Coordinates of C-alpha atoms in Angstrom, one line a residue:
Chain E
M1 CA -8.5 22.6 6.9
N2 CA -9.6 24.8 10.0
G3 CA -10.3 27.7 8.8
S4 CA -10.3 30.1 12.2
R5 CA -6.6 29.0 12.4
L6 CA -6.1 29.9 9.1
L7 CA -7.5 32.9 9.2
P8 CA -5.0 35.3 10.8
G9 CA -2.3 34.5 8.4
L10 CA -4.6 34.7 5.2
L11 CA -5.1 37.8 6.2
T12 CA -1.5 39.0 6.7
L13 CA -0.8 38.0 3.6
C14 CA -3.8 40.0 1.7
L15 CA -2.8 43.1 3.9
G16 CA 0.8 42.4 2.8
A17 CA -0.4 42.1 -1.1
I18 CA -2.5 45.3 -0.6
L19 CA 0.7 46.7 0.8
A20 CA 3.2 45.9 -1.7
R21 CA 0.6 46.7 -4.8
A22 CA 0.1 50.3 -3.5
L23 CA 3.7 50.8 -2.6
A24 CA 4.8 49.7 -5.9
A25 CA 2.4 52.0 -7.8
S26 CA 3.8 54.8 -5.8
L27 CA 7.6 53.8 -6.3
G28 CA 7.3 52.2 -9.5
F29 CA 8.9 49.5 -8.8
S30 CA 8.0 45.5 -9.2
H31 CA 4.9 44.3 -7.3
L32 CA 6.0 40.9 -6.9
L33 CA 9.5 41.9 -5.6
L34 CA 8.1 44.2 -3.0
A35 CA 6.0 41.5 -1.8
I36 CA 8.5 39.3 -1.1
A37 CA 10.9 42.0 0.5
L38 CA 7.7 42.8 2.6
G39 CA 7.7 39.2 3.6
F40 CA 11.5 39.3 3.8
V41 CA 11.9 42.2 6.1
A42 CA 8.8 41.4 8.5
T43 CA 10.3 37.7 9.3
N44 CA 14.1 38.9 10.0
T45 CA 12.9 41.8 11.9
V46 CA 9.8 41.7 14.0
G47 CA 9.6 37.9 13.0
V48 CA 6.4 35.8 12.6
P49 CA 4.3 35.0 15.2
D50 CA 3.5 31.5 15.8
R51 CA -0.4 32.2 15.5
L52 CA 0.0 33.5 11.8
E53 CA 2.2 30.7 10.7
P54 CA -0.4 28.2 9.5
G55 CA -2.3 30.8 7.4
I56 CA 1.0 32.1 5.9
A57 CA 2.5 28.7 5.2
T58 CA -0.4 28.3 2.8
H59 CA 1.9 30.6 0.2
K60 CA 2.6 27.8 -1.8
L61 CA -0.9 26.4 -2.5
W62 CA -1.4 30.1 -4.0
L63 CA 1.9 30.0 -6.1
G64 CA 0.4 26.6 -7.8
G65 CA -3.1 28.5 -8.1
G66 CA -1.5 30.9 -9.3
I67 CA 0.8 29.2 -11.8
V68 CA -2.8 27.0 -12.9
L69 CA -4.5 30.1 -13.7
M70 CA -1.5 31.2 -15.9
G71 CA -2.3 28.2 -18.2
A72 CA -5.3 30.7 -19.6
S73 CA -3.1 33.5 -20.7
I74 CA -1.0 30.7 -22.5
S75 CA -1.0 30.6 -26.3
L76 CA -0.8 26.7 -27.1
E77 CA 0.2 27.6 -30.6
T78 CA 3.1 29.3 -29.7
V79 CA 4.4 26.6 -27.3
L80 CA 4.0 24.0 -30.0
E81 CA 6.1 26.2 -32.3
V82 CA 9.2 27.2 -30.4
G83 CA 8.3 24.4 -27.4
G84 CA 10.7 21.8 -29.2
P85 CA 14.0 23.6 -28.8
V86 CA 13.0 25.4 -25.4
L87 CA 12.2 21.2 -24.2
L88 CA 15.7 20.7 -25.6
L89 CA 17.5 23.2 -24.0
V90 CA 15.9 22.4 -20.4
V91 CA 16.7 19.0 -20.7
G92 CA 20.0 20.0 -21.5
V93 CA 20.8 22.5 -18.9
T94 CA 18.9 20.0 -16.4
T95 CA 21.4 17.4 -17.2
T96 CA 24.6 19.7 -17.5
T97 CA 23.8 21.1 -14.0
L98 CA 22.9 17.9 -12.4
L99 CA 26.3 16.2 -13.3
T100 CA 28.4 19.1 -12.9
V101 CA 27.6 19.2 -9.0
E102 CA 27.8 15.7 -8.9
L103 CA 31.2 15.8 -10.3
L104 CA 32.2 18.8 -8.4
A105 CA 30.9 17.5 -4.7
R106 CA 32.3 13.9 -5.6
N107 CA 35.2 14.4 -7.2
V108 CA 36.7 17.9 -6.6
F109 CA 35.5 18.9 -3.3
G110 CA 35.0 15.5 -1.4
L111 CA 31.5 16.1 0.0
A112 CA 29.4 13.0 1.1
D113 CA 27.6 11.5 -2.1
R114 CA 24.0 12.0 -0.7
L115 CA 24.8 15.4 0.1
G116 CA 26.4 16.0 -3.4
S117 CA 22.8 14.2 -4.7
L118 CA 20.6 16.7 -2.6
L119 CA 22.4 19.6 -4.3
A120 CA 22.5 18.5 -7.7
A121 CA 18.6 18.1 -7.7
G122 CA 17.9 21.1 -6.0
A123 CA 20.3 23.0 -8.3
S124 CA 19.1 21.1 -11.3
I125 CA 15.0 20.7 -11.1
C126 CA 13.5 22.6 -8.5
G127 CA 15.0 23.9 -5.3
V128 CA 14.1 22.9 -2.2
S129 CA 10.9 20.3 -3.0
A130 CA 13.6 18.2 -5.2
V131 CA 15.8 18.0 -2.8
V132 CA 13.2 17.4 -0.2
A133 CA 12.1 14.8 -2.6
V134 CA 15.1 13.0 -3.3
A135 CA 16.0 13.1 0.8
G136 CA 13.1 10.6 1.0
A137 CA 14.0 8.6 -1.8
V138 CA 17.8 8.4 -0.7
R139 CA 17.4 8.4 2.8
A140 CA 19.6 11.5 3.4
R141 CA 20.4 12.3 6.7
E142 CA 18.3 15.0 8.3
E143 CA 21.3 17.9 8.4
Q144 CA 22.2 16.7 5.1
T145 CA 18.6 17.8 4.0
A146 CA 18.8 21.0 6.2
Y147 CA 22.5 22.3 4.5
A148 CA 21.4 21.0 0.8
A149 CA 17.6 23.1 1.5
A150 CA 19.7 26.3 3.3
T151 CA 21.9 26.1 -0.2
V152 CA 19.1 26.3 -2.4
L153 CA 17.4 29.5 -0.3
L154 CA 20.9 31.3 -0.5
F155 CA 20.8 30.8 -4.3
D156 CA 17.1 31.9 -4.6
A157 CA 17.4 34.9 -2.5
I158 CA 20.5 35.8 -4.8
T159 CA 19.2 35.2 -7.9
I160 CA 16.2 37.3 -7.0
V161 CA 17.9 40.3 -7.0
V162 CA 20.7 39.9 -9.3
Y163 CA 18.7 38.3 -12.5
P164 CA 16.6 41.4 -12.6
I165 CA 19.6 43.8 -12.3
V166 CA 21.5 41.6 -15.1
G167 CA 18.6 41.6 -17.5
D168 CA 17.9 44.9 -17.4
L169 CA 21.8 45.6 -17.8
L170 CA 22.2 43.3 -20.6
N171 CA 18.6 44.5 -21.9
L172 CA 17.5 41.1 -22.8
S173 CA 14.0 40.7 -24.2
G174 CA 11.2 39.0 -22.3
T175 CA 11.4 35.9 -24.0
V176 CA 15.2 35.3 -23.7
F177 CA 15.4 36.9 -20.0
G178 CA 12.2 34.3 -19.2
A179 CA 13.4 31.5 -20.7
W180 CA 17.0 32.2 -18.7
A181 CA 15.0 32.5 -15.4
G182 CA 13.2 29.5 -16.1
V183 CA 16.4 26.9 -17.0
S184 CA 19.1 28.3 -14.5
M185 CA 17.3 29.8 -11.4
F186 CA 16.3 27.2 -8.5
S187 CA 12.8 27.5 -6.9
T188 CA 9.4 28.2 -8.6
G189 CA 8.4 31.1 -6.5
P190 CA 11.6 33.2 -7.2
V191 CA 11.6 32.6 -11.1
V192 CA 7.8 33.2 -11.2
A193 CA 8.6 36.7 -9.5
V194 CA 11.5 37.7 -11.5
G195 CA 9.5 36.7 -14.8
F196 CA 6.6 39.2 -14.4
A197 CA 8.8 41.7 -12.4
H198 CA 10.4 41.5 -15.9
S199 CA 7.5 41.9 -18.3
E200 CA 4.5 39.8 -18.7
V201 CA 6.0 37.8 -21.7
A202 CA 9.1 37.0 -19.5
G203 CA 6.6 35.6 -16.4
Q204 CA 5.1 33.4 -19.1
W205 CA 8.2 32.1 -20.4
A206 CA 9.8 32.0 -16.9
T207 CA 6.9 29.9 -16.0
M208 CA 6.6 27.5 -18.6
T209 CA 10.3 26.5 -18.9
K210 CA 10.3 26.1 -14.9
L211 CA 7.4 23.7 -15.5
S212 CA 9.0 21.8 -18.0
R213 CA 12.2 21.6 -15.8
N214 CA 9.7 20.6 -12.8
A215 CA 8.2 17.3 -14.8
L216 CA 11.8 16.3 -14.8
I217 CA 11.6 15.7 -11.1
G218 CA 9.8 12.0 -11.1
V219 CA 12.4 11.1 -13.6
V220 CA 15.1 12.3 -11.2
V221 CA 14.0 11.1 -8.4
L222 CA 13.6 7.4 -9.6
A223 CA 17.5 7.6 -11.1
Y224 CA 18.5 8.4 -7.9
A225 CA 16.5 6.2 -5.7
S226 CA 17.5 3.5 -8.0
Y227 CA 21.2 4.1 -8.1
Y228 CA 21.3 4.2 -4.0
A229 CA 19.2 1.0 -3.8
R230 CA 21.6 -1.1 -6.3
E231 CA 24.4 0.5 -4.1
A232 CA 22.7 -0.9 -0.7
G233 CA 21.5 -3.9 -2.5
G234 CA 18.1 -2.9 -1.7
R235 CA 15.0 -3.5 -3.7
R236 CA 14.7 -1.0 -6.8
P237 CA 11.9 1.3 -6.7
S238 CA 8.8 1.1 -8.9
V239 CA 8.1 3.6 -11.9
R240 CA 5.1 4.7 -9.8
T241 CA 7.3 7.0 -8.1
L242 CA 7.3 8.8 -11.6
W243 CA 3.7 9.8 -11.0
D244 CA 4.1 10.5 -7.5
E245 CA 6.5 12.8 -7.9
F246 CA 5.2 14.5 -11.0
P247 CA 3.8 18.1 -10.2
K248 CA 0.3 17.9 -10.7
F249 CA -0.1 21.5 -11.0
V250 CA 1.0 21.1 -14.4
L251 CA -1.7 19.3 -15.4
G252 CA -4.2 21.5 -14.2
F253 CA -2.1 24.2 -16.0
L254 CA -2.2 22.9 -19.6
A255 CA -5.8 21.8 -19.3
L256 CA -6.1 25.4 -18.8
A257 CA -4.1 26.3 -21.7
V258 CA -6.2 23.6 -23.9
V259 CA -9.6 25.3 -22.9
A260 CA -8.6 29.0 -23.3
S261 CA -7.1 28.0 -26.9
A262 CA -10.6 26.6 -27.8
G263 CA -11.6 29.9 -27.5
V264 CA -14.5 28.7 -24.9
L265 CA -13.5 32.0 -22.6
S266 CA -14.8 34.9 -23.4
S267 CA -12.0 38.0 -23.4
A268 CA -13.9 39.3 -19.9
Q269 CA -13.5 36.2 -18.5
L270 CA -9.9 35.5 -19.4
N271 CA -9.2 39.1 -18.3
S272 CA -10.4 38.6 -14.8
I273 CA -8.5 35.2 -14.8
E274 CA -5.2 36.8 -15.2
N275 CA -5.8 39.6 -12.4
A276 CA -6.8 36.2 -10.3
Y277 CA -3.6 34.7 -11.3
N278 CA -2.1 38.4 -10.4
W279 CA -3.3 38.7 -6.7
L280 CA -2.7 34.7 -6.1
F281 CA 1.2 35.6 -7.1
V282 CA 1.3 38.7 -4.9
L283 CA -0.3 36.7 -1.8
A284 CA 2.1 33.8 -2.6
F285 CA 5.3 36.1 -2.7
V286 CA 4.2 37.7 0.7
G287 CA 4.5 34.0 2.3
L288 CA 7.6 33.4 0.3
G289 CA 9.6 36.4 1.3
T290 CA 8.9 35.3 5.2
E291 CA 10.7 32.0 4.5
I292 CA 13.8 33.6 3.5
R293 CA 15.3 33.8 7.0
L294 CA 19.2 35.1 7.7
S295 CA 19.5 32.6 10.3
D296 CA 18.9 29.7 8.1
L297 CA 21.1 30.8 5.4
R298 CA 23.8 31.2 7.7
N299 CA 23.6 27.5 8.4
T300 CA 25.1 27.0 4.7
G301 CA 28.2 25.6 4.4
A302 CA 31.0 27.2 2.5
T303 CA 32.1 24.2 0.3
P304 CA 28.4 23.2 -0.7
A305 CA 27.3 27.3 -1.4
L306 CA 30.8 26.7 -3.7
V307 CA 30.3 23.4 -5.1
V308 CA 26.7 25.0 -6.5
L309 CA 28.1 28.5 -7.3
L310 CA 30.2 26.9 -9.9
A311 CA 28.0 24.8 -11.3
F312 CA 25.1 27.7 -11.3
L313 CA 27.6 30.4 -13.1
A314 CA 28.4 27.9 -15.8
T315 CA 25.3 26.4 -16.7
S316 CA 23.5 30.1 -16.6
A317 CA 25.9 31.4 -18.6
L318 CA 26.1 28.4 -21.0
S319 CA 21.8 28.9 -21.3
L320 CA 21.7 32.4 -21.9
T321 CA 24.7 31.9 -24.6
V322 CA 22.5 29.5 -26.4
L323 CA 19.0 31.2 -25.5
L324 CA 20.5 34.5 -26.8
A325 CA 21.8 32.6 -30.1
V326 CA 18.1 30.9 -30.5
F327 CA 15.9 34.1 -30.0
Chain T
M1 CA -32.9 21.1 5.8
S2 CA -31.7 22.4 9.3
I3 CA -28.2 23.5 9.8
D4 CA -27.3 20.7 11.7
G5 CA -27.6 19.0 8.0
W6 CA -25.1 20.7 6.6
Q7 CA -22.2 19.8 9.6
P8 CA -21.6 16.3 8.1
A9 CA -21.2 17.2 4.4
T10 CA -18.9 20.0 5.7
G11 CA -16.7 17.3 7.7
T12 CA -16.7 15.2 4.6
V13 CA -15.6 17.7 2.4
T14 CA -12.8 19.4 4.6
D15 CA -11.5 15.5 5.3
R16 CA -11.3 14.9 1.1
W17 CA -9.3 18.6 1.2
R18 CA -6.9 17.6 3.7
D19 CA -6.5 14.0 2.0
L20 CA -5.8 15.8 -1.2
E21 CA -1.6 16.5 -2.0
R22 CA -1.3 20.3 -2.2
D23 CA -0.7 20.2 -6.0
W24 CA -4.1 18.9 -6.5
Q25 CA -5.5 21.3 -4.0
S26 CA -3.7 23.9 -6.6
V27 CA -5.3 22.6 -9.5
L28 CA -8.6 23.0 -7.3
V29 CA -7.8 26.4 -6.5
G30 CA -7.6 27.2 -10.4
A31 CA -10.6 25.3 -11.2
A32 CA -13.0 27.1 -8.4
T33 CA -12.0 30.4 -9.7
V34 CA -12.7 30.0 -13.5
A35 CA -15.7 28.1 -12.6
L36 CA -16.5 31.6 -10.7
V37 CA -15.3 33.8 -13.5
S38 CA -17.3 31.8 -16.5
L39 CA -20.5 30.2 -14.4
L40 CA -20.9 33.3 -12.4
E41 CA -19.4 35.9 -14.4
L42 CA -17.6 37.3 -11.2
Q43 CA -15.1 40.0 -12.4
I44 CA -12.1 40.4 -10.6
P45 CA -10.5 43.7 -10.7
W46 CA -6.7 44.6 -10.5

């Protein structure tokens, strides 16, 4: 990593984070959503200069680091107590979303198979990273990958605004709102942002359920790679794909949850770790905002967006109903 | 040890960091923060 190349962008992220905090304190609005808004406004008005790009692109690293540190705030006892039903819901919603998008894309709207599969992976697992992972495994064409990624980004932008409003209107508890965002929204960054914007509890539930979904990426990539390889008469992919695609920061998150649950860290240390992940999230979300470019969203095709919208509405409503019944 | 002696070591660390995939880098960021907070009693304000 060339430090001097990254420094201007990193300083910009830090300035954005401090500004978001200051504005949040005076406006009484979520600092995380304000951080995304600052990045979004900057990139869509003045644009991001080339020399800032490398530093700003590190925002995914800070998001991952923040998620690892969040492990210290998670009670393993709570996870074990309610983890079973939530895990079932995660697998159920993921499978339903994936199959619904595939069915609508292939049988109702007649989209190309691979484009349908990319949309299904992006909507059901972890947004753009799932699109890219599956695109590599099924040898999708570049424009199909760009189309699917733009569709996912469009829904990320919409859900960042709509979910907090619906959460407030329905007066959802932190647990229900967090788990709902975690099982039904697309990309990890927006899920964590709206979760913590609602409440600390919602943020933790949103992250935990989203990480459970992300952990399924290896299985989905393996399944798609096997399906398309068989269709083309090629070699079947190895089980090693499961490990290669597994999001490794989930392991860091779990390791820290075990360490913190063992009582090794003092309350002052836990408080510092919590402050550290809050700062990392604000940094990450300023960068995330710069990725929401209106020009990219205009590339979304109407049909792929409609396919994802129908599947999203169905699974979002279904998961909220189940969560309200369970909690 | 002269400052020149640090340069190869810094180069090796930089190369190893670059070779790591981003997810593992995130784990290292988390581990480094926990190490700073727990070993050096670093206080991080909000």
